[in-house]
Amino acid sequence: MNKYKIIIGLEVHIEPNTKQKMFCRCQQDHFGKIPNSNTCPICLGLPGALPYINKEAIEKIIKLGLALGSKINNFSRFYRKHYFYPDLPKGYQTSQLDSPFCIGGELLGKKINHIHLEEDAGKLVHETIDGEKVSLIDFNRSGSCLIEIVTEPVFNSVIEVIAFLKELQLIARYLDISNADMEKGSMRLEANISLSLDGKLPNYKVELKNINSFKFLEKAINAEIERQSKALNSGEKLIQETRGYDEIKKTTFSQRTKADSHDYRYFPEADLPPVELDNSEIEKIKLKLVELPEVKRKRFAEKYKLSKEYTEILILDIKRANYFEEAFKLSPNLITSIANLMVNKNLDKDFSEPAGLIRKILELTKVDYANSSDVEESISKVLYENPDVIKSFKDGKGQVIGFLIGQIQKKLNGKGDPRIIQQKLLEKLHE
Amino acid sequence: MNLPLTIKETQEGLKSKKFSAVELVDTYLEKIKKYNDEYKIFLTINEEGAYKKAKEIDNSDFTLPLFGVVGSYKDIFLTKGIRTTAGSKILENFIPPYSATIVKKLENAGVISIGKLNCDAFAHGSSGENSDFGTTLNPWNKEYTAGGSSSGSGAALSSGMSLISIGTDTCGSIRLPANYGYLFSLKPTYGAVSRYGVIAMASSLDTVGPLAHTVSDVETVFNVIKGKDYLDATVTEKSINNKNSKFKIGIPKEFFVGGLSKEIEKNIGEVIKIYKNENVEFIDVSLPSTKYGISVYYIIQPAEVSSNLSRFDGIRYGGLRDSFGEEAKRRIMLGSYVLSAGFYDAYYEKAMKVRTIIKNEVDSIFTKVDALIAPVAPTPAFKLGEKTNDPLSMYLTDIYAATANLSGIPAIAIPSGFSDKKLPLGFQLMAPRFGEDILFKLGKIFELATDYKPKVAF
Ligand SMILES: [Zn+2]
């Protein structure tokens, strides 16, 4: 096994499901739109355009901060972070630095450094048009809201990372902040990975970028850990750099080293006044919080005595969890059936109202099976009529059971419960 | 026809059918066509749009506050469908897809937009000599600067090419051209007028304001352009209701020492006498930190410039970055330097701290006085070419302007005579934030006391 201690810190970007972008009135939802159709002077960074803050985004980030136990800053402000890239139309990204909306916090015991709000960039599309290789820019995503969660370097395995991300995703969904879907890009991850012999943070970290699915996340991080431990084993000195993951080669590759790293020349964004929030406003947002997954998990286990697996499946979707509880309220004695039908048969999808599900359950359980004395009587009759078959069974021909059950059902006009027939038949045969 | 020099005259003439709006446009255009090649005041003339609007006005019921007012804009205000260059080659062919808030507000109020005015490229300068499209000449004497950076905004009025104009003032750029053109102008409180659609120079200092021939015209235009548009987040709506009948003006001693020309000092002395006769009280005050104003300004401003100009990357519109002029390049380098890692604290951060000190000093003075008086510039208009090889001495032209921009207070420039060389002289008054009303009242007192009459050079 690896003799190095793995140290990972995360920067998780979540695209909140606001109606509008961060600083303009274009739609936040840019998925699948005709390129550059969801743009305006502001998100195109045209001369003279100014940012105007989206209050909904502030509410969403504060909800998340409150859920994660962060301290909410009464005074936050935006900064300009400068770098050149064709998909960044202003030449700077409006982000935050020393006074983000949320400071600290914790999730699954992992400490969060801070949570801040920023705008997203556009997208470069590389294509060949008329035999010529071209790079096109789509600004539909430009200027959309992003919530960035920055953790402390406190993860020691990929498993911890995945658990954290899954729980964060669940919370984002519970609070209606975002669907946080990695595959759709509404949750993105950068992992800062280092290896250490003594457990202390070494003087380098490798920033692993553009991890865009849970599937690749594990492979990418493991590939980087393997690369680093191999390098350290052979006495190589690791350097601070940014690396990407090659899904085909299954290795990471260097994108940028510290020598050519950016000087972002941060300074306060004068076009946006600082955001001042008094405690009463924060309290108002607090009222909008719902029961968080972890609390629900515990409560479900205690109150409904469900297995861990069942609980997890039911709480994975807050709507289903609520559905379950509604159904339970209607018929507490049917709890096992409700849980079974939801977890194993997804029957809740067929009935939009919990009452519908309950009716179905009653219908199913009301099936008029023949009573047990009728069953026993039919079994005796059939056994009496088929001594040869009994002999075959005793000689080891188990398959005759099916024939016998069929004969018994005939006598019962098909009203026998197959499981009970089989059970009682076997009892008789073994007498 | 004789061009009217006030909004009142214009609107009375239109109402009484002394002239039509179309005839007004004819007359202004005639003048523009006659002199513009030589004086380089307009960069783009909106002939078609102006006539269209004039016809609308002629067919209207004359109820809009600015109906028939022929206006022009520093070429830093975006005008939908009309080329907007910022005085720079980079945007030589830039046709904006939207208009600045103030352009919309003025046009909705009945203004006939006649064209776009020359200025120092990206508003970098005090003399108009940094324009990539030639230097605007001062109509009062073409060997002299018309003032910058809103050089065309001043000259358009003093040459009678437009009744009102709009400029931007980051450190004197509205007040200086007004001062060198025998005009009134207002640099409003930071945040009183929307900057949406104004090509940014330094975002925390830029203000948008009017130039005109009378105080009440400045006031009328200001009342139209001020207020929220929900596009510029720094705009607030406030006003100080000053019910004073007797005003007290402070004379900051720091503004009347050193490089101030004797001629201006003497002129302002006379201004003070005139005010005193009108029962306005003067007291000596001190703003000890204002001497750091220009130093602070030349750190904060280039920092913001370097950031604001980074969008001109030549990818989506405009020319390549090598078509930036010398002054823009100088400011991009200065600004990038003061913001870079390791220097931020020593320069930008420190400058911001001093800015706060200046602001606090100014705020505390206004607990004692209603307004402050100061020169607009150290000298009357200087000769073109005189300072082009000495950027530092050019920067010092703005020495009296910086206080208002750094502290966000409003300032009005008021014409007060002519120099021995027949160049306009003037002074400025500053008031607390959102105290524009005080400035208008004091301006009107001066107009009345001196029986002021608007003048154009030709
Ligand atoms: Zn937009």
Short mmCIF file of C-alpha atoms in Angstrom, two decimals, chain A residues 54-281:
data_model
loop_
_atom_site.label_atom_id
_atom_site.label_comp_id
_atom_site.label_asym_id
_atom_site.label_seq_id
_atom_site.Cartn_x
_atom_site.Cartn_y
_atom_site.Cartn_z
CA ASN A 54 -28.59 39.14 -8.93
CA LYS A 55 -30.12 39.01 -5.44
CA GLU A 56 -31.43 35.50 -5.99
CA ALA A 57 -27.86 34.24 -6.27
CA ILE A 58 -27.01 35.87 -2.95
CA GLU A 59 -29.96 34.18 -1.31
CA LYS A 60 -28.89 30.79 -2.71
CA ILE A 61 -25.30 31.08 -1.52
CA ILE A 62 -26.41 32.16 1.94
CA LYS A 63 -28.80 29.23 2.14
CA LEU A 64 -25.91 26.93 1.33
CA GLY A 65 -23.65 28.67 3.84
CA LEU A 66 -26.25 28.37 6.58
CA ALA A 67 -26.76 24.70 5.75
CA LEU A 68 -23.04 24.05 6.02
CA GLY A 69 -22.67 26.03 9.24
CA SER A 70 -20.65 28.85 7.70
CA LYS A 71 -20.45 32.29 9.23
CA ILE A 72 -22.37 34.67 6.97
CA ASN A 73 -20.52 37.91 6.39
CA ASN A 74 -22.54 41.04 7.02
CA PHE A 75 -20.26 42.80 4.58
CA SER A 76 -19.17 41.12 1.35
CA ARG A 77 -17.70 42.53 -1.78
CA PHE A 78 -16.62 41.54 -5.24
CA TYR A 79 -13.18 41.69 -6.78
CA ARG A 80 -11.89 41.68 -10.31
CA LYS A 81 -9.64 38.75 -11.10
CA HIS A 82 -7.65 39.46 -14.24
CA TYR A 83 -6.48 36.97 -16.80
CA PHE A 84 -6.62 36.74 -20.54
CA TYR A 85 -8.63 34.06 -22.25
CA PRO A 86 -10.82 34.38 -25.34
CA ASP A 87 -13.92 33.20 -23.50
CA LEU A 88 -13.51 35.83 -20.78
CA PRO A 89 -14.87 38.92 -22.52
CA LYS A 90 -13.97 41.60 -19.96
CA GLY A 91 -10.42 40.37 -19.44
CA TYR A 92 -11.31 39.77 -15.81
CA GLN A 93 -13.70 37.61 -13.91
CA THR A 94 -15.87 39.24 -11.28
CA SER A 95 -15.28 37.07 -8.23
CA GLN A 96 -14.60 37.46 -4.52
CA LEU A 97 -11.46 37.50 -2.43
CA ASP A 98 -11.16 38.67 1.18
CA SER A 99 -14.80 39.10 2.09
CA PRO A 100 -16.84 36.30 0.54
CA PHE A 101 -20.44 35.68 1.55
CA CYS A 102 -19.68 32.62 3.70
CA ILE A 103 -16.68 31.83 5.90
CA GLY A 104 -15.89 28.41 7.34
CA GLY A 105 -18.37 25.61 7.76
CA GLU A 106 -18.25 21.84 7.72
CA LEU A 107 -19.69 18.90 5.87
CA LEU A 108 -19.26 15.25 6.90
CA GLY A 109 -16.59 16.47 9.30
CA LYS A 110 -14.62 18.12 6.49
CA LYS A 111 -13.78 21.76 7.13
CA ILE A 112 -14.77 24.35 4.58
CA ASN A 113 -12.58 27.42 4.13
CA HIS A 114 -15.16 29.67 2.52
CA ILE A 115 -17.92 29.85 -0.09
CA HIS A 116 -18.00 32.65 -2.62
CA LEU A 117 -19.98 33.87 -5.58
CA GLU A 118 -18.57 34.56 -9.02
CA GLU A 119 -19.43 34.62 -12.70
CA ASP A 120 -18.73 31.89 -15.21
CA ALA A 121 -16.85 32.29 -18.50
CA GLY A 122 -18.05 31.42 -22.00
CA LYS A 123 -17.03 28.26 -23.82
CA LEU A 124 -14.56 27.65 -26.60
CA VAL A 125 -15.63 25.24 -29.30
CA HIS A 126 -12.96 23.84 -31.60
CA GLU A 127 -14.27 22.80 -34.98
CA THR A 128 -13.27 22.27 -38.56
CA ILE A 129 -15.27 24.40 -40.94
CA ASP A 130 -14.65 24.06 -44.70
CA GLY A 131 -11.46 22.18 -43.97
CA GLU A 132 -10.14 24.94 -41.73
CA LYS A 133 -9.57 24.43 -38.02
CA VAL A 134 -11.29 27.20 -36.11
CA SER A 135 -12.03 28.08 -32.51
CA LEU A 136 -15.47 29.50 -31.89
CA ILE A 137 -16.69 31.23 -28.77
CA ASP A 138 -20.11 30.64 -27.29
CA PHE A 139 -21.00 33.24 -24.65
CA ASN A 140 -24.28 31.64 -23.56
CA ARG A 141 -22.69 30.60 -20.29
CA SER A 142 -20.69 33.81 -19.91
CA GLY A 143 -21.64 35.71 -16.78
CA SER A 144 -23.81 32.98 -15.32
CA CYS A 145 -23.79 32.54 -11.54
CA LEU A 146 -21.32 30.21 -9.89
CA ILE A 147 -21.05 29.28 -6.25
CA GLU A 148 -17.56 28.11 -5.30
CA ILE A 149 -17.02 25.98 -2.22
CA VAL A 150 -13.40 25.86 -1.13
CA THR A 151 -12.48 23.23 1.44
CA GLU A 152 -9.43 22.95 3.64
CA PRO A 153 -6.89 20.27 2.58
CA VAL A 154 -8.59 17.65 4.72
CA PHE A 155 -9.39 14.72 2.45
CA ASN A 156 -7.22 11.63 2.75
CA SER A 157 -8.86 9.41 0.16
CA VAL A 158 -10.92 9.49 -2.99
CA ILE A 159 -13.72 7.76 -1.11
CA GLU A 160 -13.95 10.73 1.26
CA VAL A 161 -14.00 13.10 -1.68
CA ILE A 162 -16.84 11.24 -3.37
CA ALA A 163 -18.86 11.02 -0.17
CA PHE A 164 -18.42 14.76 0.36
CA LEU A 165 -19.46 15.63 -3.17
CA LYS A 166 -22.49 13.35 -3.08
CA GLU A 167 -23.64 14.88 0.19
CA LEU A 168 -23.02 18.41 -1.12
CA GLN A 169 -25.03 17.54 -4.21
CA LEU A 170 -27.85 16.25 -2.03
CA ILE A 171 -27.87 19.42 0.08
CA ALA A 172 -27.86 21.61 -3.05
CA ARG A 173 -30.87 19.67 -4.31
CA TYR A 174 -32.66 19.76 -0.94
CA LEU A 175 -32.29 23.52 -0.72
CA ASP A 176 -33.28 24.09 -4.34
CA ILE A 177 -29.92 25.71 -4.97
CA SER A 178 -28.88 23.56 -7.89
CA ASN A 179 -29.27 20.15 -9.40
CA ALA A 180 -25.48 19.96 -8.99
CA ASP A 181 -25.25 17.51 -11.85
CA MET A 182 -21.62 16.80 -12.69
CA GLU A 183 -22.41 15.29 -16.07
CA LYS A 184 -24.35 18.39 -17.08
CA GLY A 185 -21.68 20.71 -15.76
CA SER A 186 -23.74 22.23 -12.97
CA MET A 187 -21.20 20.81 -10.51
CA ARG A 188 -17.52 20.98 -11.37
CA LEU A 189 -14.48 20.02 -9.41
CA GLU A 190 -10.89 21.01 -9.02
CA ALA A 191 -8.83 18.96 -6.61
CA ASN A 192 -5.57 20.09 -5.04
CA ILE A 193 -3.57 16.95 -4.48
CA SER A 194 -0.35 16.45 -2.52
CA LEU A 195 1.38 13.47 -0.98
CA SER A 196 3.17 13.67 2.33
CA LEU A 197 5.38 11.31 4.29
CA ASP A 198 4.93 12.93 7.67
CA GLY A 199 1.30 14.00 7.22
CA LYS A 200 2.21 17.68 7.02
CA LEU A 201 1.25 19.72 3.99
CA PRO A 202 4.22 19.64 1.60
CA ASN A 203 5.47 22.69 -0.28
CA TYR A 204 3.71 21.82 -3.49
CA LYS A 205 0.24 20.97 -4.60
CA VAL A 206 -1.05 19.81 -7.93
CA GLU A 207 -4.26 21.36 -9.08
CA LEU A 208 -6.23 18.82 -11.03
CA LYS A 209 -8.71 20.58 -13.29
CA ASN A 210 -11.78 19.89 -15.39
CA ILE A 211 -13.04 16.81 -13.63
CA ASN A 212 -16.54 16.56 -14.98
CA SER A 213 -18.05 13.28 -13.93
CA PHE A 214 -18.10 11.08 -10.85
CA LYS A 215 -16.80 8.29 -13.05
CA PHE A 216 -13.65 10.16 -14.06
CA LEU A 217 -13.19 11.78 -10.71
CA GLU A 218 -12.03 8.59 -9.07
CA LYS A 219 -9.83 7.57 -11.97
CA ALA A 220 -8.32 11.02 -12.37
CA ILE A 221 -7.46 11.48 -8.70
CA ASN A 222 -6.08 7.97 -8.42
CA ALA A 223 -3.99 8.44 -11.55
CA GLU A 224 -2.52 11.62 -10.08
CA ILE A 225 -1.84 9.97 -6.71
CA GLU A 226 -0.09 7.15 -8.51
CA ARG A 227 1.98 9.56 -10.59
CA GLN A 228 3.02 11.50 -7.51
CA SER A 229 3.93 8.47 -5.44
CA LYS A 230 5.95 7.00 -8.29
CA ALA A 231 7.77 10.28 -8.69
CA LEU A 232 8.47 10.56 -4.95
CA ASN A 233 9.63 6.94 -4.80
CA SER A 234 12.16 7.61 -7.49
CA GLY A 235 13.40 10.67 -5.61
CA GLU A 236 11.88 13.18 -7.96
CA LYS A 237 10.89 16.59 -6.63
CA LEU A 238 7.28 17.48 -7.32
CA ILE A 239 6.34 20.96 -8.39
CA GLN A 240 3.34 23.20 -8.06
CA GLU A 241 1.36 22.89 -11.25
CA THR A 242 -2.01 22.56 -12.86
CA ARG A 243 -2.75 19.24 -14.53
CA GLY A 244 -5.59 17.81 -16.54
CA TYR A 245 -6.81 14.24 -16.92
CA ASP A 246 -6.59 12.38 -20.20
CA GLU A 247 -9.54 10.03 -20.26
CA ILE A 248 -8.04 7.89 -22.99
CA LYS A 249 -4.49 7.54 -21.72
CA LYS A 250 -5.78 7.39 -18.15
CA THR A 251 -3.00 9.68 -16.98
CA THR A 252 -2.75 13.31 -15.94
CA PHE A 253 -0.81 15.81 -17.99
CA SER A 254 0.71 19.18 -17.12
CA GLN A 255 -1.24 22.25 -18.23
CA ARG A 256 0.55 25.03 -16.49
CA THR A 257 3.44 25.29 -14.04
CA LYS A 258 3.99 27.91 -11.36
CA ALA A 259 6.54 29.73 -13.51
CA ASP A 260 3.85 30.74 -15.97
CA SER A 261 1.09 31.10 -13.42
CA HIS A 262 -1.10 34.18 -13.48
CA ASP A 263 -0.78 37.27 -11.42
CA TYR A 264 -4.48 37.93 -11.19
CA ARG A 265 -4.04 41.55 -10.08
CA TYR A 266 -7.10 41.37 -7.86
CA PHE A 267 -8.69 44.61 -6.78
CA PRO A 268 -12.14 45.58 -5.50
CA GLU A 269 -14.87 45.81 -8.15
CA ALA A 270 -15.88 49.47 -8.07
CA ASP A 271 -18.88 48.90 -10.30
CA LEU A 272 -20.58 46.91 -7.55
CA PRO A 273 -21.17 48.43 -4.14
CA PRO A 274 -20.33 46.09 -1.26
CA VAL A 275 -23.24 43.89 -0.20
CA GLU A 276 -24.35 44.67 3.31
CA LEU A 277 -26.64 42.14 4.96
CA ASP A 278 -28.03 42.67 8.41
CA ASN A 279 -28.77 39.77 10.70
CA SER A 280 -32.52 40.07 10.24
CA GLU A 281 -32.09 39.48 6.49
#
